[in-house]
mmCIF file of C-alpha atoms and ligand atoms in Angstrom:
data_model
loop_
_atom_site.group_PDB
_atom_site.id
_atom_site.type_symbol
_atom_site.label_atom_id
_atom_site.label_comp_id
_atom_site.label_asym_id
_atom_site.label_seq_id
_atom_site.Cartn_x
_atom_site.Cartn_y
_atom_site.Cartn_z
ATOM 1 C CA MET E 1 -88.288 190.394 148.017
ATOM 2 C CA LYS E 2 -87.363 191.836 151.383
ATOM 3 C CA VAL E 3 -89.570 190.898 154.360
ATOM 4 C CA LYS E 4 -88.991 192.735 157.605
ATOM 5 C CA PHE E 5 -89.606 190.973 160.905
ATOM 6 C CA PHE E 6 -91.452 194.044 162.127
ATOM 7 C CA THR E 7 -92.173 197.493 160.740
ATOM 8 C CA PRO E 8 -94.321 200.315 162.136
ATOM 9 C CA THR E 9 -94.056 202.479 159.014
ATOM 10 C CA ARG E 10 -96.812 200.834 156.964
ATOM 11 C CA GLU E 11 -99.310 201.358 159.739
ATOM 12 C CA TYR E 12 -98.129 204.934 160.177
ATOM 13 C CA GLN E 13 -98.605 205.667 156.481
ATOM 14 C CA GLU E 14 -102.097 204.120 156.534
ATOM 15 C CA LYS E 15 -103.252 206.255 159.463
ATOM 16 C CA LYS E 16 -100.814 209.150 159.178
ATOM 17 C CA SER E 17 -103.266 211.986 159.742
ATOM 18 C CA GLU E 18 -104.790 210.329 162.813
ATOM 19 C CA PHE E 19 -101.381 209.722 164.395
ATOM 20 C CA ASP E 20 -100.167 213.215 163.487
ATOM 21 C CA ASN E 21 -103.265 214.846 164.920
ATOM 22 C CA ALA E 22 -102.978 212.846 168.126
ATOM 23 C CA VAL E 23 -99.336 213.714 168.727
ATOM 24 C CA LEU E 24 -99.329 217.309 167.451
ATOM 25 C CA GLY E 25 -102.642 218.044 169.166
ATOM 26 C CA PHE E 26 -101.140 216.944 172.448
ATOM 27 C CA MET E 27 -98.121 219.196 171.939
ATOM 28 C CA GLU E 28 -100.318 222.157 171.113
ATOM 29 C CA ARG E 29 -102.288 221.679 174.322
ATOM 30 C CA GLY E 30 -99.046 221.703 176.321
ATOM 31 C CA VAL E 31 -97.359 219.279 178.683
ATOM 32 C CA SER E 32 -99.442 217.044 180.901
ATOM 33 C CA MET E 33 -98.332 214.227 183.198
ATOM 34 C CA LEU E 34 -100.950 211.508 183.795
ATOM 35 C CA GLY E 35 -103.564 213.857 182.319
ATOM 36 C CA LYS E 36 -106.539 213.312 180.037
ATOM 37 C CA GLU E 37 -104.570 211.411 177.357
ATOM 38 C CA VAL E 38 -103.543 208.789 179.906
ATOM 39 C CA THR E 39 -106.934 208.504 181.610
ATOM 40 C CA ASP E 40 -108.697 208.260 178.248
ATOM 41 C CA PHE E 41 -106.469 205.372 177.226
ATOM 42 C CA GLU E 42 -106.889 203.691 180.632
ATOM 43 C CA GLU E 43 -110.667 203.910 180.094
ATOM 44 C CA SER E 44 -110.301 202.324 176.639
ATOM 45 C CA VAL E 45 -108.295 199.413 178.052
ATOM 46 C CA LYS E 46 -110.880 198.895 180.814
ATOM 47 C CA GLU E 47 -113.653 198.883 178.270
ATOM 48 C CA PHE E 48 -111.873 196.482 175.922
ATOM 49 C CA THR E 49 -110.606 193.988 178.513
ATOM 50 C CA GLY E 50 -113.353 194.250 181.109
ATOM 51 C CA ALA E 51 -110.798 194.998 183.861
ATOM 52 C CA LYS E 52 -112.256 197.197 186.621
ATOM 53 C CA TYR E 53 -109.055 199.216 187.068
ATOM 54 C CA ALA E 54 -106.226 200.117 184.689
ATOM 55 C CA ILE E 55 -103.091 202.001 185.730
ATOM 56 C CA GLY E 56 -100.801 203.256 182.966
ATOM 57 C CA VAL E 57 -97.076 202.952 183.684
ATOM 58 C CA ALA E 58 -93.782 203.442 181.852
ATOM 59 C CA SER E 59 -93.236 199.878 180.588
ATOM 60 C CA GLY E 60 -94.290 196.262 180.934
ATOM 61 C CA THR E 61 -91.186 195.613 183.001
ATOM 62 C CA ASP E 62 -92.063 198.401 185.451
ATOM 63 C CA ALA E 63 -95.617 197.076 185.648
ATOM 64 C CA LEU E 64 -94.240 193.651 186.640
ATOM 65 C CA VAL E 65 -91.818 195.082 189.209
ATOM 66 C CA MET E 66 -94.451 197.272 190.885
ATOM 67 C CA ALA E 67 -97.105 194.552 190.888
ATOM 68 C CA SER E 68 -94.582 192.095 192.389
ATOM 69 C CA ASP E 69 -93.654 194.599 195.097
ATOM 70 C CA ILE E 70 -97.310 195.223 196.007
ATOM 71 C CA LEU E 71 -98.121 191.482 196.088
ATOM 72 C CA GLY E 72 -95.240 190.846 198.516
ATOM 73 C CA PHE E 73 -92.939 189.043 196.098
ATOM 74 C CA LYS E 74 -89.889 190.007 198.186
ATOM 75 C CA GLU E 75 -87.555 189.290 201.091
ATOM 76 C CA GLY E 76 -86.897 185.561 200.775
ATOM 77 C CA LYS E 77 -90.391 184.590 199.620
ATOM 78 C CA GLU E 78 -90.748 182.230 196.646
ATOM 79 C CA VAL E 79 -92.708 182.712 193.437
ATOM 80 C CA ILE E 80 -93.289 179.949 190.895
ATOM 81 C CA THR E 81 -92.834 180.764 187.210
ATOM 82 C CA SER E 82 -91.530 179.420 183.890
ATOM 83 C CA PRO E 83 -87.902 179.544 182.690
ATOM 84 C CA PHE E 84 -89.042 179.918 179.060
ATOM 85 C CA THR E 85 -89.924 183.611 178.846
ATOM 86 C CA PHE E 86 -88.512 187.113 178.600
ATOM 87 C CA LEU E 87 -86.175 188.067 181.447
ATOM 88 C CA ALA E 88 -88.624 190.539 183.022
ATOM 89 C CA SER E 89 -91.052 187.749 184.056
ATOM 90 C CA ALA E 90 -88.492 186.498 186.581
ATOM 91 C CA SER E 91 -86.326 189.573 187.263
ATOM 92 C CA CYS E 92 -89.432 191.264 188.723
ATOM 93 C CA ILE E 93 -89.533 188.493 191.358
ATOM 94 C CA ALA E 94 -85.835 188.769 192.145
ATOM 95 C CA LYS E 95 -85.745 192.587 192.106
ATOM 96 C CA ASN E 96 -87.034 192.949 195.672
ATOM 97 C CA GLY E 97 -85.341 189.842 197.010
ATOM 98 C CA ALA E 98 -87.839 187.058 196.348
ATOM 99 C CA LYS E 99 -86.706 183.818 194.740
ATOM 100 C CA PRO E 100 -87.927 182.716 191.308
ATOM 101 C CA VAL E 101 -88.731 178.985 191.421
ATOM 102 C CA PHE E 102 -88.925 177.516 187.935
ATOM 103 C CA VAL E 103 -91.222 174.810 186.576
ATOM 104 C CA ASP E 104 -90.802 173.306 183.102
ATOM 105 C CA ILE E 105 -93.155 174.127 180.234
ATOM 106 C CA GLU E 106 -95.629 172.101 178.170
ATOM 107 C CA GLU E 107 -94.150 170.884 174.921
ATOM 108 C CA GLU E 108 -97.039 171.921 172.683
ATOM 109 C CA THR E 109 -97.990 175.326 174.067
ATOM 110 C CA PHE E 110 -94.715 176.656 175.578
ATOM 111 C CA GLY E 111 -96.699 177.706 178.670
ATOM 112 C CA ILE E 112 -95.936 176.704 182.275
ATOM 113 C CA ASP E 113 -96.842 173.062 182.969
ATOM 114 C CA ALA E 114 -99.476 173.598 185.666
ATOM 115 C CA SER E 115 -99.359 169.932 186.679
ATOM 116 C CA LYS E 116 -95.833 170.496 188.004
ATOM 117 C CA ILE E 117 -96.565 173.596 190.105
ATOM 118 C CA GLU E 118 -97.846 172.017 193.309
ATOM 119 C CA GLU E 119 -94.756 169.908 193.967
ATOM 120 C CA LYS E 120 -92.713 173.152 194.116
ATOM 121 C CA ILE E 121 -94.859 174.863 196.760
ATOM 122 C CA THR E 122 -93.069 175.359 200.113
ATOM 123 C CA LYS E 123 -93.897 177.311 203.283
ATOM 124 C CA ASP E 124 -92.222 180.352 201.658
ATOM 125 C CA THR E 125 -94.226 180.303 198.421
ATOM 126 C CA VAL E 126 -96.401 183.403 198.035
ATOM 127 C CA GLY E 127 -97.302 183.491 194.376
ATOM 128 C CA ILE E 128 -97.538 182.065 190.881
ATOM 129 C CA LEU E 129 -96.517 184.103 187.841
ATOM 130 C CA PRO E 130 -97.850 182.537 184.623
ATOM 131 C CA ILE E 131 -96.841 184.000 181.272
ATOM 132 C CA HIS E 132 -99.270 183.973 178.353
ATOM 133 C CA LEU E 133 -96.747 183.586 175.565
ATOM 134 C CA PHE E 134 -96.870 184.224 171.820
ATOM 135 C CA SER E 135 -100.417 183.173 170.942
ATOM 136 C CA GLN E 136 -102.147 181.562 173.896
ATOM 137 C CA MET E 137 -102.876 181.739 177.594
ATOM 138 C CA SER E 138 -101.664 179.322 180.239
ATOM 139 C CA ASP E 139 -104.245 177.002 181.822
ATOM 140 C CA MET E 140 -105.852 179.564 184.116
ATOM 141 C CA ASP E 141 -108.395 177.068 185.520
ATOM 142 C CA LYS E 142 -105.641 174.920 186.969
ATOM 143 C CA ILE E 143 -103.506 177.867 188.089
ATOM 144 C CA MET E 144 -106.349 179.687 189.886
ATOM 145 C CA ASP E 145 -107.414 176.435 191.539
ATOM 146 C CA ILE E 146 -103.911 175.784 192.906
ATOM 147 C CA ALA E 147 -103.627 179.427 194.008
ATOM 148 C CA SER E 148 -106.889 179.383 195.900
ATOM 149 C CA ARG E 149 -106.153 176.073 197.629
ATOM 150 C CA HIS E 150 -102.710 177.265 198.759
ATOM 151 C CA LYS E 151 -103.625 180.934 199.295
ATOM 152 C CA LEU E 152 -101.158 182.226 196.703
ATOM 153 C CA ARG E 153 -101.303 185.493 194.752
ATOM 154 C CA VAL E 154 -101.378 185.311 190.960
ATOM 155 C CA LEU E 155 -99.596 187.847 188.760
ATOM 156 C CA GLU E 156 -100.363 187.306 185.069
ATOM 157 C CA ASP E 157 -97.555 188.376 182.760
ATOM 158 C CA SER E 158 -99.856 189.394 179.925
ATOM 159 C CA ALA E 159 -97.183 191.538 178.274
ATOM 160 C CA GLU E 160 -97.613 189.591 175.024
ATOM 161 C CA SER E 161 -101.246 188.693 175.350
ATOM 162 C CA PHE E 162 -103.357 191.782 174.831
ATOM 163 C CA GLY E 163 -106.713 190.559 173.517
ATOM 164 C CA MET E 164 -106.290 186.862 174.370
ATOM 165 C CA ARG E 165 -109.265 185.374 176.213
ATOM 166 C CA TRP E 166 -109.641 182.323 178.412
ATOM 167 C CA LYS E 167 -112.889 180.427 178.977
ATOM 168 C CA GLY E 168 -111.789 177.048 180.317
ATOM 169 C CA ASN E 169 -114.644 175.572 182.326
ATOM 170 C CA GLY E 170 -116.044 179.000 183.156
ATOM 171 C CA ALA E 171 -119.216 180.589 181.835
ATOM 172 C CA ASP E 172 -117.586 183.466 179.935
ATOM 173 C CA TYR E 173 -114.414 184.413 178.154
ATOM 174 C CA LYS E 174 -112.109 186.493 180.344
ATOM 175 C CA HIS E 175 -109.315 188.683 179.016
ATOM 176 C CA ALA E 176 -105.677 187.903 179.755
ATOM 177 C CA GLY E 177 -104.640 189.914 182.788
ATOM 178 C CA THR E 178 -108.097 190.056 184.375
ATOM 179 C CA ILE E 179 -108.150 186.627 186.049
ATOM 180 C CA GLY E 180 -105.316 186.800 188.597
ATOM 181 C CA ASP E 181 -104.788 189.431 191.310
ATOM 182 C CA PHE E 182 -102.888 191.631 188.875
ATOM 183 C CA GLY E 183 -102.250 191.502 185.140
ATOM 184 C CA VAL E 184 -99.692 193.544 183.235
ATOM 185 C CA PHE E 185 -99.532 194.670 179.632
ATOM 186 C CA SER E 186 -96.552 195.851 177.617
ATOM 187 C CA PHE E 187 -97.062 198.276 174.760
ATOM 188 C CA PHE E 188 -93.505 197.841 173.466
ATOM 189 C CA PRO E 189 -93.629 198.702 169.734
ATOM 190 C CA THR E 190 -93.643 195.100 168.462
ATOM 191 C CA LYS E 191 -96.474 193.950 170.744
ATOM 192 C CA THR E 192 -100.009 193.340 169.453
ATOM 193 C CA LEU E 193 -100.989 196.773 170.788
ATOM 194 C CA GLY E 194 -97.682 198.592 170.389
ATOM 195 C CA ALA E 195 -96.729 202.213 171.048
ATOM 196 C CA TYR E 196 -93.882 204.126 169.379
ATOM 197 C CA GLY E 197 -91.717 203.765 172.471
ATOM 198 C CA ASP E 198 -91.938 202.216 175.929
ATOM 199 C CA ALA E 199 -95.316 201.999 177.660
ATOM 200 C CA GLY E 200 -97.107 199.567 179.963
ATOM 201 C CA MET E 201 -100.136 199.013 182.164
ATOM 202 C CA ILE E 202 -101.258 197.249 185.322
ATOM 203 C CA VAL E 203 -104.842 195.937 185.456
ATOM 204 C CA THR E 204 -106.832 194.490 188.364
ATOM 205 C CA ASN E 205 -110.381 194.012 189.605
ATOM 206 C CA ASP E 206 -109.396 194.735 193.219
ATOM 207 C CA GLU E 207 -109.937 198.325 194.372
ATOM 208 C CA ASN E 208 -107.321 198.152 197.125
ATOM 209 C CA LEU E 209 -104.647 196.773 194.780
ATOM 210 C CA ALA E 210 -105.552 199.416 192.189
ATOM 211 C CA ASN E 211 -105.098 202.218 194.725
ATOM 212 C CA LEU E 212 -101.714 200.839 195.722
ATOM 213 C CA ALA E 213 -100.620 200.626 192.062
ATOM 214 C CA LYS E 214 -101.686 204.255 191.533
ATOM 215 C CA MET E 215 -99.565 205.309 194.522
ATOM 216 C CA TYR E 216 -96.570 203.146 193.595
ATOM 217 C CA ARG E 217 -96.262 204.735 190.140
ATOM 218 C CA VAL E 218 -95.821 208.193 191.737
ATOM 219 C CA HIS E 219 -93.260 207.449 194.465
ATOM 220 C CA GLY E 220 -95.790 205.871 196.820
ATOM 221 C CA ALA E 221 -97.627 209.180 197.282
ATOM 222 C CA SER E 222 -101.239 209.144 198.558
ATOM 223 C CA LYS E 223 -101.397 212.827 197.651
ATOM 224 C CA LYS E 224 -98.787 215.243 196.397
ATOM 225 C CA TYR E 225 -95.714 215.222 198.667
ATOM 226 C CA HIS E 226 -97.313 212.744 201.127
ATOM 227 C CA TYR E 227 -95.446 209.452 200.788
ATOM 228 C CA ASP E 228 -97.037 206.349 202.326
ATOM 229 C CA PHE E 229 -94.658 203.889 200.674
ATOM 230 C CA ILE E 230 -91.298 203.927 198.950
ATOM 231 C CA GLY E 231 -92.561 203.632 195.407
ATOM 232 C CA TYR E 232 -91.344 204.249 191.872
ATOM 233 C CA ASN E 233 -91.444 206.974 189.252
ATOM 234 C CA SER E 234 -93.159 205.163 186.399
ATOM 235 C CA ARG E 235 -95.870 207.023 184.533
ATOM 236 C CA LEU E 236 -97.365 206.188 181.158
ATOM 237 C CA ASP E 237 -96.120 208.908 178.815
ATOM 238 C CA ALA E 238 -98.933 211.068 177.395
ATOM 239 C CA ILE E 239 -97.612 211.019 173.823
ATOM 240 C CA GLN E 240 -97.505 207.212 173.838
ATOM 241 C CA ALA E 241 -100.994 207.173 175.392
ATOM 242 C CA SER E 242 -102.278 209.433 172.566
ATOM 243 C CA ILE E 243 -100.829 207.063 169.963
ATOM 244 C CA LEU E 244 -102.214 203.981 171.735
ATOM 245 C CA GLN E 245 -105.647 205.609 171.923
ATOM 246 C CA VAL E 246 -105.630 205.762 168.106
ATOM 247 C CA LYS E 247 -104.417 202.169 167.765
ATOM 248 C CA ILE E 248 -106.852 200.579 170.226
ATOM 249 C CA LYS E 249 -109.753 201.703 168.005
ATOM 250 C CA TYR E 250 -108.502 199.290 165.345
ATOM 251 C CA ILE E 251 -107.342 196.486 167.618
ATOM 252 C CA LYS E 252 -110.057 193.965 166.712
ATOM 253 C CA ASP E 253 -109.266 194.330 163.037
ATOM 254 C CA ALA E 254 -105.520 194.068 163.728
ATOM 255 C CA ILE E 255 -106.061 190.838 165.705
ATOM 256 C CA LYS E 256 -108.196 189.422 162.883
ATOM 257 C CA LYS E 257 -105.476 190.164 160.339
ATOM 258 C CA ARG E 258 -102.830 188.502 162.528
ATOM 259 C CA ASP E 259 -105.081 185.451 162.746
ATOM 260 C CA HIS E 260 -105.453 185.343 158.972
ATOM 261 C CA ILE E 261 -101.663 185.483 158.489
ATOM 262 C CA ALA E 262 -101.106 182.740 161.081
ATOM 263 C CA LYS E 263 -103.614 180.479 159.317
ATOM 264 C CA LEU E 264 -101.878 181.096 156.000
ATOM 265 C CA TYR E 265 -98.522 180.095 157.520
ATOM 266 C CA MET E 266 -100.097 176.930 158.962
ATOM 267 C CA LYS E 267 -101.666 175.995 155.652
ATOM 268 C CA ARG E 268 -98.471 176.505 153.697
ATOM 269 C CA LEU E 269 -96.116 174.888 156.206
ATOM 270 C CA GLN E 270 -98.159 171.989 157.532
ATOM 271 C CA GLU E 271 -96.878 169.461 154.986
ATOM 272 C CA CYS E 272 -93.232 170.320 155.691
ATOM 273 C CA GLU E 273 -91.906 167.387 157.716
ATOM 274 C CA PHE E 274 -88.999 169.351 159.218
ATOM 275 C CA ILE E 275 -91.245 171.820 160.991
ATOM 276 C CA LYS E 276 -93.586 171.560 163.954
ATOM 277 C CA ILE E 277 -96.346 174.087 164.414
ATOM 278 C CA PRO E 278 -97.506 174.753 167.988
ATOM 279 C CA LYS E 279 -101.073 173.878 168.969
ATOM 280 C CA ILE E 280 -103.574 176.051 170.801
ATOM 281 C CA ILE E 281 -104.757 174.040 173.791
ATOM 282 C CA GLY E 282 -107.637 174.731 176.169
ATOM 283 C CA ASN E 283 -110.940 176.504 175.735
ATOM 284 C CA GLN E 284 -109.671 179.920 174.681
ATOM 285 C CA GLU E 285 -109.484 182.591 171.982
ATOM 286 C CA SER E 286 -105.908 182.980 170.805
ATOM 287 C CA VAL E 287 -104.170 186.087 169.455
ATOM 288 C CA TYR E 288 -101.078 185.688 167.291
ATOM 289 C CA TYR E 289 -98.659 188.187 168.786
ATOM 290 C CA ALA E 290 -95.893 185.959 167.397
ATOM 291 C CA PHE E 291 -95.920 183.055 164.958
ATOM 292 C CA ASN E 292 -93.400 180.433 165.996
ATOM 293 C CA ILE E 293 -92.331 177.148 164.472
ATOM 294 C CA LEU E 294 -90.050 174.438 165.822
ATOM 295 C CA ALA E 295 -87.551 173.811 163.057
ATOM 296 C CA ASP E 296 -84.891 171.188 162.338
ATOM 297 C CA LYS E 297 -81.470 172.820 161.828
ATOM 298 C CA ARG E 298 -82.893 176.050 163.229
ATOM 299 C CA ASP E 299 -79.684 178.091 163.153
ATOM 300 C CA GLU E 300 -78.958 177.183 159.526
ATOM 301 C CA LEU E 301 -82.540 177.977 158.580
ATOM 302 C CA SER E 302 -82.279 181.342 160.293
ATOM 303 C CA GLU E 303 -79.056 182.120 158.360
ATOM 304 C CA TYR E 304 -80.669 181.041 155.089
ATOM 305 C CA LEU E 305 -83.692 183.284 155.665
ATOM 306 C CA LYS E 306 -81.415 186.174 156.571
ATOM 307 C CA ALA E 307 -79.443 185.674 153.357
ATOM 308 C CA ASN E 308 -82.775 185.882 151.520
ATOM 309 C CA GLU E 309 -83.642 189.157 153.295
ATOM 310 C CA ILE E 310 -86.298 187.650 155.545
ATOM 311 C CA GLY E 311 -86.306 188.854 159.141
ATOM 312 C CA THR E 312 -86.867 186.346 161.937
ATOM 313 C CA SER E 313 -86.410 186.379 165.689
ATOM 314 C CA ILE E 314 -85.562 183.805 168.317
ATOM 315 C CA TYR E 315 -87.722 183.942 171.403
ATOM 316 C CA TYR E 316 -85.856 182.741 173.472
ATOM 317 C CA PRO E 317 -82.332 181.488 172.803
ATOM 318 C CA ILE E 318 -81.410 180.755 176.448
ATOM 319 C CA PRO E 319 -83.844 179.680 179.175
ATOM 320 C CA LEU E 320 -83.752 181.850 182.294
ATOM 321 C CA HIS E 321 -82.406 179.133 184.629
ATOM 322 C CA LEU E 322 -79.211 179.079 182.531
ATOM 323 C CA GLN E 323 -78.718 182.863 182.414
ATOM 324 C CA LYS E 324 -75.686 184.268 184.222
ATOM 325 C CA CYS E 325 -77.807 186.645 186.273
ATOM 326 C CA PHE E 326 -79.647 183.672 187.820
ATOM 327 C CA ALA E 327 -76.569 181.482 188.404
ATOM 328 C CA TYR E 328 -76.970 182.131 192.158
ATOM 329 C CA LEU E 329 -80.198 180.108 192.104
ATOM 330 C CA GLY E 330 -78.096 176.984 191.479
ATOM 331 C CA TYR E 331 -79.918 175.508 188.497
ATOM 332 C CA LYS E 332 -78.022 173.493 185.892
ATOM 333 C CA LYS E 333 -78.425 172.266 182.326
ATOM 334 C CA GLY E 334 -80.913 169.415 182.214
ATOM 335 C CA ASP E 335 -83.160 170.781 184.989
ATOM 336 C CA PHE E 336 -85.912 171.843 182.555
ATOM 337 C CA PRO E 337 -85.428 169.683 179.454
ATOM 338 C CA ILE E 338 -88.502 170.840 177.536
ATOM 339 C CA ALA E 339 -87.648 174.524 177.915
ATOM 340 C CA GLU E 340 -84.042 173.800 176.928
ATOM 341 C CA LYS E 341 -85.018 171.769 173.879
ATOM 342 C CA THR E 342 -87.505 174.432 172.765
ATOM 343 C CA CYS E 343 -84.813 177.142 172.937
ATOM 344 C CA GLU E 344 -82.780 175.130 170.432
ATOM 345 C CA SER E 345 -85.417 174.764 167.722
ATOM 346 C CA ILE E 346 -87.850 177.676 168.018
ATOM 347 C CA ILE E 347 -87.930 180.508 165.483
ATOM 348 C CA ALA E 348 -90.477 183.307 165.008
ATOM 349 C CA LEU E 349 -91.588 184.310 161.494
ATOM 350 C CA PRO E 350 -92.738 187.815 160.510
ATOM 351 C CA ILE E 351 -96.344 188.580 161.496
ATOM 352 C CA TYR E 352 -98.070 191.966 161.639
ATOM 353 C CA PRO E 353 -101.398 193.228 160.325
ATOM 354 C CA GLU E 354 -99.803 195.004 157.356
ATOM 355 C CA ILE E 355 -97.732 192.076 156.031
ATOM 356 C CA THR E 356 -98.983 190.983 152.601
ATOM 357 C CA GLU E 357 -100.003 187.483 151.527
ATOM 358 C CA GLU E 358 -97.285 187.594 148.856
ATOM 359 C CA GLU E 359 -94.691 188.208 151.532
ATOM 360 C CA VAL E 360 -95.971 185.300 153.623
ATOM 361 C CA GLU E 361 -95.930 183.044 150.537
ATOM 362 C CA PHE E 362 -92.332 184.090 149.890
ATOM 363 C CA VAL E 363 -91.313 183.267 153.479
ATOM 364 C CA CYS E 364 -92.934 179.815 153.235
ATOM 365 C CA GLN E 365 -91.416 179.079 149.831
ATOM 366 C CA THR E 366 -87.974 180.067 151.057
ATOM 367 C CA ILE E 367 -88.315 177.794 154.095
ATOM 368 C CA LYS E 368 -89.295 174.853 151.878
ATOM 369 C CA GLU E 369 -86.422 175.627 149.515
ATOM 370 C CA PHE E 370 -84.015 175.445 152.450
ATOM 371 C CA TYR E 371 -85.133 171.919 153.378
ATOM 372 C CA LYS E 372 -84.982 170.716 149.752
ATOM 373 C CA LYS E 373 -81.307 171.520 149.493
HETATM 374 C C1 PLP O 1 -92.293 192.421 176.303
HETATM 375 C C2 PLP O 1 -92.351 191.572 177.519
HETATM 376 C C3 PLP O 1 -92.155 192.090 178.818
HETATM 377 C C4 PLP O 1 -91.603 193.470 179.094
HETATM 378 O O1 PLP O 1 -92.265 194.519 178.563
HETATM 379 P P1 PLP O 1 -91.506 195.906 178.282
HETATM 380 O O2 PLP O 1 -92.634 196.828 177.982
HETATM 381 O O3 PLP O 1 -90.582 195.686 177.147
HETATM 382 O O4 PLP O 1 -90.783 196.290 179.525
HETATM 383 C C5 PLP O 1 -92.372 191.258 179.900
HETATM 384 N N1 PLP O 1 -92.730 189.974 179.739
HETATM 385 C C6 PLP O 1 -92.893 189.434 178.516
HETATM 386 C C7 PLP O 1 -93.312 188.003 178.421
HETATM 387 C C8 PLP O 1 -92.688 190.203 177.380
HETATM 388 O O5 PLP O 1 -92.822 189.646 176.168
#
């Protein structure tokens, strides 16, 4: 049996006529930049997440860079974030000359350890950039409390966390991305809400920040050919928006199916002594964008699964403080031991709404077989 790590083709076949109508219908109507297709999808995201404003942009990375620019993450200022994440969470800080300041992660959730943030705050610190990774949100109660006491801006990297909700000690569940000053989503094809190419979004509840984001995505223009800022050219593509508008209709069902698959993995793998399964911590509703395990002999396991035609992925093999591009920050091995240790044993198993139970059983059996040898 062959199990792909990710495939969009099953979903396409299931909803072929809807996708075809969306894309071909757009082409028949002609070209439109930031037209109805984009605004319709922005409305859908607002409705689903409860964000007051949603600004469609070209990718999650662009969303992070523009939001960082607007929040003043630049010119020698410092922003606190985690070294255990995708590059874009920290490159967006460095892009305009601010300095990423790393804090180690929590062992059980992989999220930033909020109890270690305050000791890193200096007179130059302007923001905190938490990342809601894989299946759960960072402790937003603690992060928002620190931010308000030290007057820091909060940019939520919600690229992986569409649909996750945090309650904490609050009265209601709040969607990832809607708690800080800005939140960003990525609609990269593998993400929980994935397009068929690059796409992203900035969300906020602040009218002023929303207006700035709208200007920044079209070269900083307040109206056509009137440039108030030096911005970017980063629009959400209308064809991707049309596809996403189809997919967001089914998002609750897709999240439910991911949850079912994750629970099946947990049930089948829990007795395996060579594997650790991450815990969801804090009062929140998780979404399984990825299903990770911490595995003994990870690299050999990964080779064994590959030989058995099972796709896996390693998020992330090298923590950001040890990447060449951040060597100038002066970090060294041993600075963030939990992040470093996690990079050595983590491995993501296939999870998507269309994966079958038989395929999941096969993945689990193959993993157990590997450890019996
Ligand atoms: C996917 C991802 C991004 C970047 O999104 P793109 O749309 O690929 O540019 C940023 N941060 C995290 C944590 C991600 O997983």
